[in-house]
Coordinates of C-alpha atoms in Angstrom, one line a residue:
M112 CA -2.5 -52.0 14.0
T113 CA -2.6 -49.0 11.7
S114 CA 0.2 -46.4 11.3
D115 CA -2.1 -43.8 12.8
Q116 CA -1.6 -45.4 16.2
H117 CA 2.0 -44.3 16.2
L118 CA 1.1 -40.7 15.5
P119 CA 0.7 -37.9 18.0
T120 CA -2.9 -36.7 18.3
C121 CA -4.4 -33.2 18.2
R122 CA -4.6 -31.6 21.7
F123 CA -8.0 -30.2 20.9
C124 CA -9.9 -32.8 18.8
A125 CA -7.7 -35.9 19.1
T126 CA -7.3 -36.3 15.3
P127 CA -4.1 -38.1 14.4
L128 CA -1.5 -35.5 13.3
R129 CA -0.5 -36.6 9.8
H130 CA 0.6 -33.3 8.3
L131 CA 3.9 -31.8 9.2
F132 CA 4.1 -28.0 9.4
V133 CA 7.9 -27.7 10.0
D134 CA 10.6 -29.8 11.6
L135 CA 13.3 -27.8 13.4
G136 CA 15.2 -30.8 14.6
M137 CA 16.2 -31.4 18.2
A138 CA 16.8 -28.7 20.8
P139 CA 16.9 -28.2 24.6
P140 CA 14.4 -25.9 26.3
C141 CA 15.2 -22.4 25.0
Q142 CA 15.6 -20.7 28.3
S143 CA 17.8 -23.3 30.0
F144 CA 21.0 -21.3 29.9
L145 CA 24.0 -23.2 31.3
Q146 CA 26.5 -22.4 34.0
P147 CA 30.1 -23.2 33.1
A148 CA 30.1 -26.3 35.3
Q149 CA 27.2 -27.7 33.3
L150 CA 28.9 -27.7 30.0
R151 CA 30.2 -31.3 30.4
E152 CA 26.9 -32.6 31.7
V153 CA 24.3 -34.3 29.5
E154 CA 21.8 -31.9 28.1
R155 CA 18.2 -33.0 27.3
F156 CA 17.2 -32.4 23.7
Y157 CA 13.6 -32.7 22.6
P158 CA 12.1 -32.8 19.1
Q159 CA 10.7 -29.6 17.6
D160 CA 8.4 -31.1 15.0
V161 CA 5.3 -29.1 14.5
Y162 CA 2.1 -30.4 12.9
V163 CA -1.2 -29.0 11.6
C164 CA -4.5 -30.8 12.5
E165 CA -6.5 -31.5 9.3
T166 CA -9.8 -31.3 11.3
C167 CA -9.5 -28.2 13.5
L168 CA -6.5 -26.6 11.8
L169 CA -4.6 -26.1 15.1
V170 CA -0.8 -25.9 14.5
Q171 CA 0.9 -27.6 17.4
L172 CA 4.1 -28.9 18.9
P173 CA 3.6 -32.2 20.9
A174 CA 4.1 -31.6 24.6
Y175 CA 7.6 -33.1 25.1
V176 CA 8.2 -30.8 28.1
V177 CA 5.6 -30.5 30.9
P178 CA 4.6 -27.0 32.0
E179 CA 5.8 -27.7 35.6
E180 CA 9.4 -27.9 34.2
I181 CA 9.1 -24.5 32.6
F182 CA 6.8 -22.3 34.7
T183 CA 7.0 -23.4 38.3
E184 CA 9.9 -20.9 38.7
Y185 CA 10.2 -18.5 35.7
A186 CA 12.9 -16.1 34.7
Y187 CA 10.6 -13.8 32.7
F188 CA 9.1 -10.7 34.4
S189 CA 6.8 -8.7 32.2
S190 CA 7.4 -5.4 34.0
F191 CA 11.0 -5.2 32.7
S192 CA 9.6 -4.2 29.3
D193 CA 8.5 -0.5 29.2
S194 CA 6.7 -1.0 25.9
W195 CA 4.8 -4.0 27.3
L196 CA 3.7 -2.0 30.4
Q197 CA 2.4 0.7 28.1
H198 CA 0.5 -1.9 26.1
A199 CA -1.0 -3.3 29.3
E200 CA -2.0 0.1 30.6
T201 CA -3.6 1.1 27.3
Y202 CA -5.6 -2.2 27.2
C203 CA -6.8 -1.7 30.8
G204 CA -8.1 1.8 30.1
M205 CA -9.8 0.7 26.9
I206 CA -11.5 -2.5 28.1
A207 CA -12.7 -0.9 31.4
K208 CA -14.5 1.8 29.4
R209 CA -15.8 -0.6 26.8
L210 CA -17.2 -3.1 29.3
E211 CA -18.1 -0.4 31.9
L212 CA -16.1 -2.1 34.6
G213 CA -16.2 -0.6 38.1
E214 CA -15.9 -1.4 41.8
Q215 CA -18.6 -4.0 41.5
S216 CA -16.9 -5.9 38.7
M217 CA -14.4 -8.7 38.8
V218 CA -11.4 -9.1 36.5
V219 CA -9.4 -12.3 36.4
E220 CA -6.1 -12.5 34.5
L221 CA -4.7 -15.9 33.5
A222 CA -0.9 -16.1 33.7
S223 CA -0.8 -12.8 35.4
N224 CA 3.0 -12.8 35.8
D225 CA 4.3 -10.0 38.1
G226 CA 1.0 -8.0 38.1
Y227 CA 2.2 -5.9 35.2
L228 CA -1.4 -5.6 33.9
L229 CA -3.7 -6.1 36.9
Q230 CA -2.0 -3.3 38.8
Y231 CA -3.8 -0.8 36.5
F232 CA -7.2 -2.3 37.4
V233 CA -6.3 -2.2 41.1
K234 CA -5.3 1.5 40.8
A235 CA -8.6 2.2 39.2
G236 CA -10.5 0.6 42.1
I237 CA -11.6 -2.4 40.0
P238 CA -11.4 -5.7 41.9
A239 CA -8.9 -8.1 40.3
L240 CA -7.4 -11.5 40.8
G241 CA -4.3 -12.9 39.1
V242 CA -3.7 -16.6 38.4
E243 CA 0.0 -17.3 38.0
P244 CA 1.8 -20.7 38.3
A245 CA 5.3 -19.3 39.0
A246 CA 5.6 -18.6 42.7
N247 CA 8.6 -16.3 42.4
V248 CA 6.8 -14.2 39.8
A249 CA 3.5 -14.1 41.7
E250 CA 5.4 -12.8 44.8
A251 CA 6.3 -9.7 42.8
A252 CA 2.6 -9.2 41.9
V253 CA 1.5 -9.5 45.5
A254 CA 4.1 -6.8 46.4
K255 CA 2.3 -4.5 43.9
G256 CA -1.0 -5.0 45.7
V257 CA -2.4 -7.5 43.1
P258 CA -4.1 -10.5 44.7
T259 CA -2.7 -13.6 43.1
R260 CA -3.5 -17.3 43.2
V261 CA -0.4 -19.5 42.6
A262 CA -1.7 -22.3 40.4
F263 CA -2.2 -23.5 36.8
F264 CA -5.6 -22.5 35.4
G265 CA -8.1 -25.1 34.3
R266 CA -11.5 -26.7 35.2
K267 CA -10.4 -27.6 38.8
L268 CA -9.2 -24.1 39.7
A269 CA -12.2 -22.5 38.0
A270 CA -14.5 -24.7 40.1
E271 CA -12.7 -23.8 43.3
L272 CA -12.8 -20.1 42.5
Q273 CA -16.5 -20.4 41.7
A274 CA -17.2 -22.1 45.0
E275 CA -15.4 -19.2 46.7
G276 CA -17.8 -16.8 45.1
Y277 CA -15.7 -15.6 42.1
A278 CA -17.5 -14.9 38.8
A279 CA -15.6 -12.8 36.2
D280 CA -17.0 -9.9 34.2
L281 CA -13.7 -10.0 32.3
I282 CA -11.2 -12.8 31.9
C283 CA -8.1 -11.8 30.1
G284 CA -4.8 -13.4 29.1
A285 CA -1.8 -12.3 27.0
N286 CA 0.5 -14.9 25.4
V287 CA -0.8 -17.7 27.7
M288 CA -3.0 -19.9 25.4
A289 CA 0.1 -21.0 23.4
Q290 CA 1.7 -22.2 26.6
V291 CA -1.2 -24.6 27.6
P292 CA -0.8 -28.3 26.7
D293 CA -4.3 -29.2 27.8
I294 CA -6.2 -26.6 25.8
N295 CA -9.6 -28.3 26.5
D296 CA -9.1 -28.1 30.3
F297 CA -8.0 -24.4 30.0
V298 CA -11.0 -23.2 27.8
A299 CA -13.5 -25.3 29.9
G300 CA -12.2 -23.3 32.9
I301 CA -12.9 -20.0 31.1
K302 CA -16.4 -21.2 30.3
L303 CA -17.0 -22.0 34.0
L304 CA -15.6 -18.8 35.5
L305 CA -17.1 -16.3 33.1
K306 CA -20.3 -14.5 34.1
P307 CA -23.3 -15.1 31.7
G308 CA -22.8 -11.6 30.3
G309 CA -19.0 -11.5 30.6
T310 CA -16.2 -11.1 28.1
C311 CA -12.9 -13.0 27.8
T312 CA -10.1 -11.4 25.8
I313 CA -7.1 -13.5 24.8
E314 CA -4.0 -12.3 22.9
F315 CA -1.6 -14.5 21.0
P316 CA 0.8 -14.3 18.0
H317 CA -1.1 -14.6 14.8
L318 CA -0.3 -17.7 12.7
Q319 CA -0.8 -15.8 9.5
R320 CA 2.0 -13.5 10.4
L321 CA 4.3 -16.4 11.5
I322 CA 3.8 -17.9 8.1
E323 CA 4.1 -14.7 6.0
Q324 CA 7.2 -13.4 7.9
N325 CA 8.9 -16.8 8.2
Q326 CA 8.9 -16.5 12.1
F327 CA 10.0 -20.1 12.7
D328 CA 12.2 -19.0 15.6
T329 CA 9.1 -18.2 17.6
I330 CA 8.6 -22.0 17.8
Y331 CA 10.0 -23.5 21.0
H332 CA 9.0 -26.0 23.6
E333 CA 7.1 -23.7 26.0
H334 CA 4.9 -22.7 23.0
F335 CA 2.7 -25.8 22.5
S336 CA 0.2 -24.2 20.0
Y337 CA 0.1 -21.6 17.2
F338 CA -3.3 -20.0 16.4
S339 CA -5.2 -18.7 13.5
L340 CA -8.7 -17.2 13.9
L341 CA -10.0 -20.3 12.2
S342 CA -8.5 -22.7 14.8
T343 CA -9.4 -20.4 17.7
E344 CA -13.1 -20.3 16.6
A345 CA -13.2 -24.1 16.4
I346 CA -11.7 -24.5 19.9
M347 CA -14.0 -22.0 21.5
A348 CA -17.1 -23.4 19.8
G349 CA -16.2 -26.8 21.2
H350 CA -16.7 -25.3 24.7
G351 CA -19.8 -23.1 24.2
L352 CA -17.9 -19.8 23.5
V353 CA -18.1 -17.5 20.5
V354 CA -15.5 -15.1 19.2
Y355 CA -17.5 -11.9 18.7
D356 CA -14.7 -9.4 18.0
V357 CA -11.0 -9.3 17.1
E358 CA -8.2 -6.8 16.9
E359 CA -5.0 -7.1 15.0
L360 CA -2.0 -5.9 17.0
E361 CA 1.7 -5.3 16.2
S362 CA 3.0 -6.9 19.4
H363 CA 5.3 -10.0 19.2
G364 CA 5.6 -9.7 15.4
G365 CA 1.9 -9.5 14.8
S366 CA -0.8 -10.7 17.3
L367 CA -4.6 -11.1 17.6
R368 CA -6.7 -10.0 20.5
V369 CA -9.9 -12.1 20.4
Y370 CA -13.1 -11.2 22.3
M371 CA -15.2 -14.1 23.4
R372 CA -18.6 -14.6 25.0
H373 CA -20.9 -17.4 26.0
V374 CA -22.8 -18.8 23.0
E375 CA -26.1 -18.0 24.8
N376 CA -25.2 -14.3 25.1
E377 CA -26.6 -13.1 21.7
A378 CA -26.7 -9.5 22.9
L379 CA -23.1 -9.2 21.8
A380 CA -23.2 -9.5 17.9
V381 CA -20.3 -11.0 16.0
S382 CA -18.4 -8.0 14.5
E383 CA -17.6 -7.3 10.9
R384 CA -13.9 -7.6 11.8
V385 CA -14.3 -11.3 12.7
H386 CA -16.1 -12.0 9.4
A387 CA -13.4 -10.1 7.4
L388 CA -10.4 -11.8 9.1
R389 CA -12.0 -15.2 8.7
A390 CA -12.5 -14.5 5.0
R391 CA -8.9 -13.3 4.6
E392 CA -7.5 -16.4 6.3
E393 CA -9.6 -18.6 4.0
E394 CA -8.4 -16.6 0.9
L395 CA -4.8 -17.2 2.1
G396 CA -5.4 -20.9 2.1
L397 CA -5.5 -21.5 5.9
R398 CA -8.2 -24.1 5.5
D399 CA -6.0 -26.2 3.2
V400 CA -3.3 -28.3 4.8
A401 CA -1.2 -28.0 1.6
T402 CA -0.7 -24.3 2.5
Y403 CA 1.0 -25.3 5.8
A404 CA 3.2 -28.0 4.1
R405 CA 5.0 -25.3 2.1
F406 CA 6.3 -23.5 5.2
G407 CA 9.1 -26.0 5.9
A408 CA 10.8 -25.4 2.5
K409 CA 10.8 -21.6 3.2
V410 CA 12.5 -22.2 6.5
E411 CA 15.1 -24.5 5.0
A412 CA 15.9 -21.8 2.4
I413 CA 16.5 -19.2 5.2
K414 CA 18.8 -21.6 7.0
R415 CA 20.9 -22.2 3.9
K416 CA 21.2 -18.5 3.1
L417 CA 22.2 -17.6 6.6
L418 CA 24.8 -20.3 6.8
R419 CA 26.2 -19.3 3.4
F420 CA 26.6 -15.7 4.6
L421 CA 28.2 -16.7 7.9
M422 CA 30.6 -19.2 6.2
E423 CA 31.7 -16.6 3.6
A424 CA 32.3 -14.1 6.5
K425 CA 34.4 -16.6 8.5
D426 CA 36.3 -17.6 5.4
A427 CA 37.1 -13.9 4.9
G428 CA 38.5 -13.8 8.4
K429 CA 35.7 -11.7 9.9
T430 CA 34.6 -11.8 13.5
I431 CA 30.9 -12.3 14.3
V432 CA 29.0 -11.5 17.5
A433 CA 25.3 -12.2 18.0
Y434 CA 23.0 -9.7 19.8
G435 CA 20.2 -10.9 22.1
A436 CA 20.2 -14.2 24.0
A437 CA 16.4 -14.6 23.7
G438 CA 14.3 -17.8 23.3
K439 CA 13.8 -17.2 19.6
G440 CA 17.5 -16.7 19.1
N441 CA 18.2 -20.1 20.7
T442 CA 15.7 -21.8 18.4
L443 CA 17.5 -20.3 15.4
L444 CA 21.0 -21.1 16.7
N445 CA 20.1 -24.7 17.4
Y446 CA 18.2 -25.3 14.1
C447 CA 21.0 -23.8 12.0
G448 CA 23.8 -25.3 14.0
I449 CA 25.5 -22.0 14.8
R450 CA 28.0 -22.4 17.5
T451 CA 31.4 -21.0 18.5
D452 CA 32.8 -22.0 15.2
F453 CA 30.8 -19.0 13.9
L454 CA 30.2 -16.8 16.9
D455 CA 32.6 -15.3 19.4
C456 CA 29.8 -14.7 21.8
V457 CA 26.2 -13.6 22.2
V458 CA 25.7 -10.2 24.0
D459 CA 22.6 -9.5 26.1
R460 CA 21.4 -6.8 28.5
N461 CA 20.1 -9.2 31.1
P462 CA 22.7 -9.7 33.8
Y463 CA 21.1 -13.0 34.8
K464 CA 22.5 -14.5 31.6
H465 CA 26.0 -13.1 31.7
G466 CA 28.6 -15.8 32.3
R467 CA 26.2 -18.5 31.2
Y468 CA 26.1 -20.3 27.9
T469 CA 23.3 -20.7 25.3
P470 CA 21.4 -24.0 25.6
G471 CA 22.5 -26.6 23.0
T472 CA 25.0 -24.5 21.2
H473 CA 27.1 -23.4 24.2
V474 CA 27.9 -19.9 23.0
P475 CA 29.1 -17.7 25.9
V476 CA 26.7 -14.8 26.9
R477 CA 28.4 -11.6 27.7
P478 CA 27.4 -7.9 28.4
V479 CA 26.6 -5.7 25.5
E480 CA 29.6 -3.5 26.3
V481 CA 31.8 -6.4 25.0
I482 CA 31.0 -5.3 21.4
D483 CA 33.0 -2.1 21.9
E484 CA 36.0 -4.2 23.1
L485 CA 35.8 -6.9 20.3
K486 CA 34.8 -4.5 17.5
P487 CA 33.3 -7.3 15.5
D488 CA 32.9 -7.2 11.7
V489 CA 29.4 -8.6 11.8
I490 CA 26.6 -8.4 14.4
L491 CA 23.9 -11.0 14.0
I492 CA 20.6 -9.6 15.4
L493 CA 18.7 -12.5 16.9
P494 CA 15.6 -10.6 18.2
W495 CA 14.6 -9.4 14.7
N496 CA 11.5 -7.7 16.0
L497 CA 13.8 -5.2 17.7
A498 CA 16.2 -4.8 14.8
N499 CA 15.5 -1.1 14.3
E500 CA 16.0 -0.4 17.9
I501 CA 19.2 -2.4 18.1
T502 CA 20.8 -1.0 15.0
Q503 CA 20.0 2.5 16.3
Q504 CA 21.6 1.8 19.7
M505 CA 24.7 0.2 18.1
K506 CA 25.1 2.6 15.1
H507 CA 28.5 3.6 16.4
A508 CA 29.7 0.2 15.3
A509 CA 29.6 1.4 11.7
E510 CA 32.7 3.5 12.6
W511 CA 34.8 0.4 12.4
G512 CA 33.0 -1.0 9.4
C513 CA 30.6 -3.4 11.2
E514 CA 27.6 -4.6 9.4
F515 CA 24.3 -6.0 10.9
V516 CA 22.6 -9.2 9.7
V517 CA 18.9 -9.7 10.4
P518 CA 17.9 -13.3 9.7
I519 CA 14.0 -13.0 9.5
P520 CA 11.8 -12.6 7.6
E521 CA 14.7 -12.9 5.1
V522 CA 18.4 -12.7 5.6
T523 CA 19.2 -9.1 5.3
V524 CA 22.5 -7.2 5.6
V525 CA 22.3 -3.6 7.1
R526 CA 25.2 -1.2 6.8
P527 CA 24.2 1.8 8.9
N528 CA 25.9 5.2 8.7
P529 CA 28.4 5.9 11.5
A530 CA 27.1 7.9 14.5
G531 CA 26.8 11.5 13.8
R532 CA 26.5 11.2 10.0
S533 CA 23.3 11.9 8.1

């Protein structure tokens, strides 16, 4: 019996995963906020050890939590974000024009959430179908007039839809591929449902940006995979699909939108943008597993620096409040061991979370208005991608000498001017 038999295997190519990308220790699912009565109950913690496959270069977290635990009823509704709605509307207008979609076309979105995107196709008279596993979220989509199938997408559902007469001119998905543990089943379903001349666009956070910006807190149990263009091309090629174009987006800390077609459809040439991004990833060393191995040391350094700052602040008698009870914040709190010995509370705008406690670390979640009552000396901004927006919203905190700390990409202290001053 070899040691490889004890290793997890790649979810795409089944190669034993020998190369660690980063180990973030143990944590509960990042969205499992606790009611007060649950604080004395046993909490389930799962490993957050992430690997890179030496064969196909897919960075991945073994599937310790099954999707049904996370997505059957989901607390995230895309339509609550104005910026994301604008992103969706812009995409729909662009892609409808580019692919010349009309009333004879068919658009299928995978993980269509509450109809945030497909509503714009429906309004334009373009037939659309959403596929969404969370029944509570799908219900909101149907209320918007978006036909929605409540199911997980894969070969089986694609075959059922095909038998019902569905064939997609456009298959689209945003931030879904990372949340699929059986990547082969998912991509095979795309191959089956896509028309011979059709296009599939998939958006996902770009692994290059994750590495460069030290975005380790975007790693959590509902994100099973982390993609580069190189790994994406390998996966698609394994199922008879070709990446023929790519766009770099600023959403979610830096994302890619890849355009895919059937390998047989040579009428759509591979763009220069694909060749250029592939070359850049290779220059950055993303074909070399040694590049990935260096990420863990960078993450450990940020942890030490952040804890050093917080310890010095507490030793000086300062009060600290965290802003933003998001999934990425819970990854950071658990990995760094930041609990109520450092934080008075975490504030958040979502009323659903008020009165609850963060998973694993058990920090109370309270309304944002609490900041004005507590007048903390330090505000730790957990959703670093919104740091500018939050510091602007809370700039009046500078009136009592409060400073902001942004942990990623590097621990940075921001001391804004009080409101009204230049």
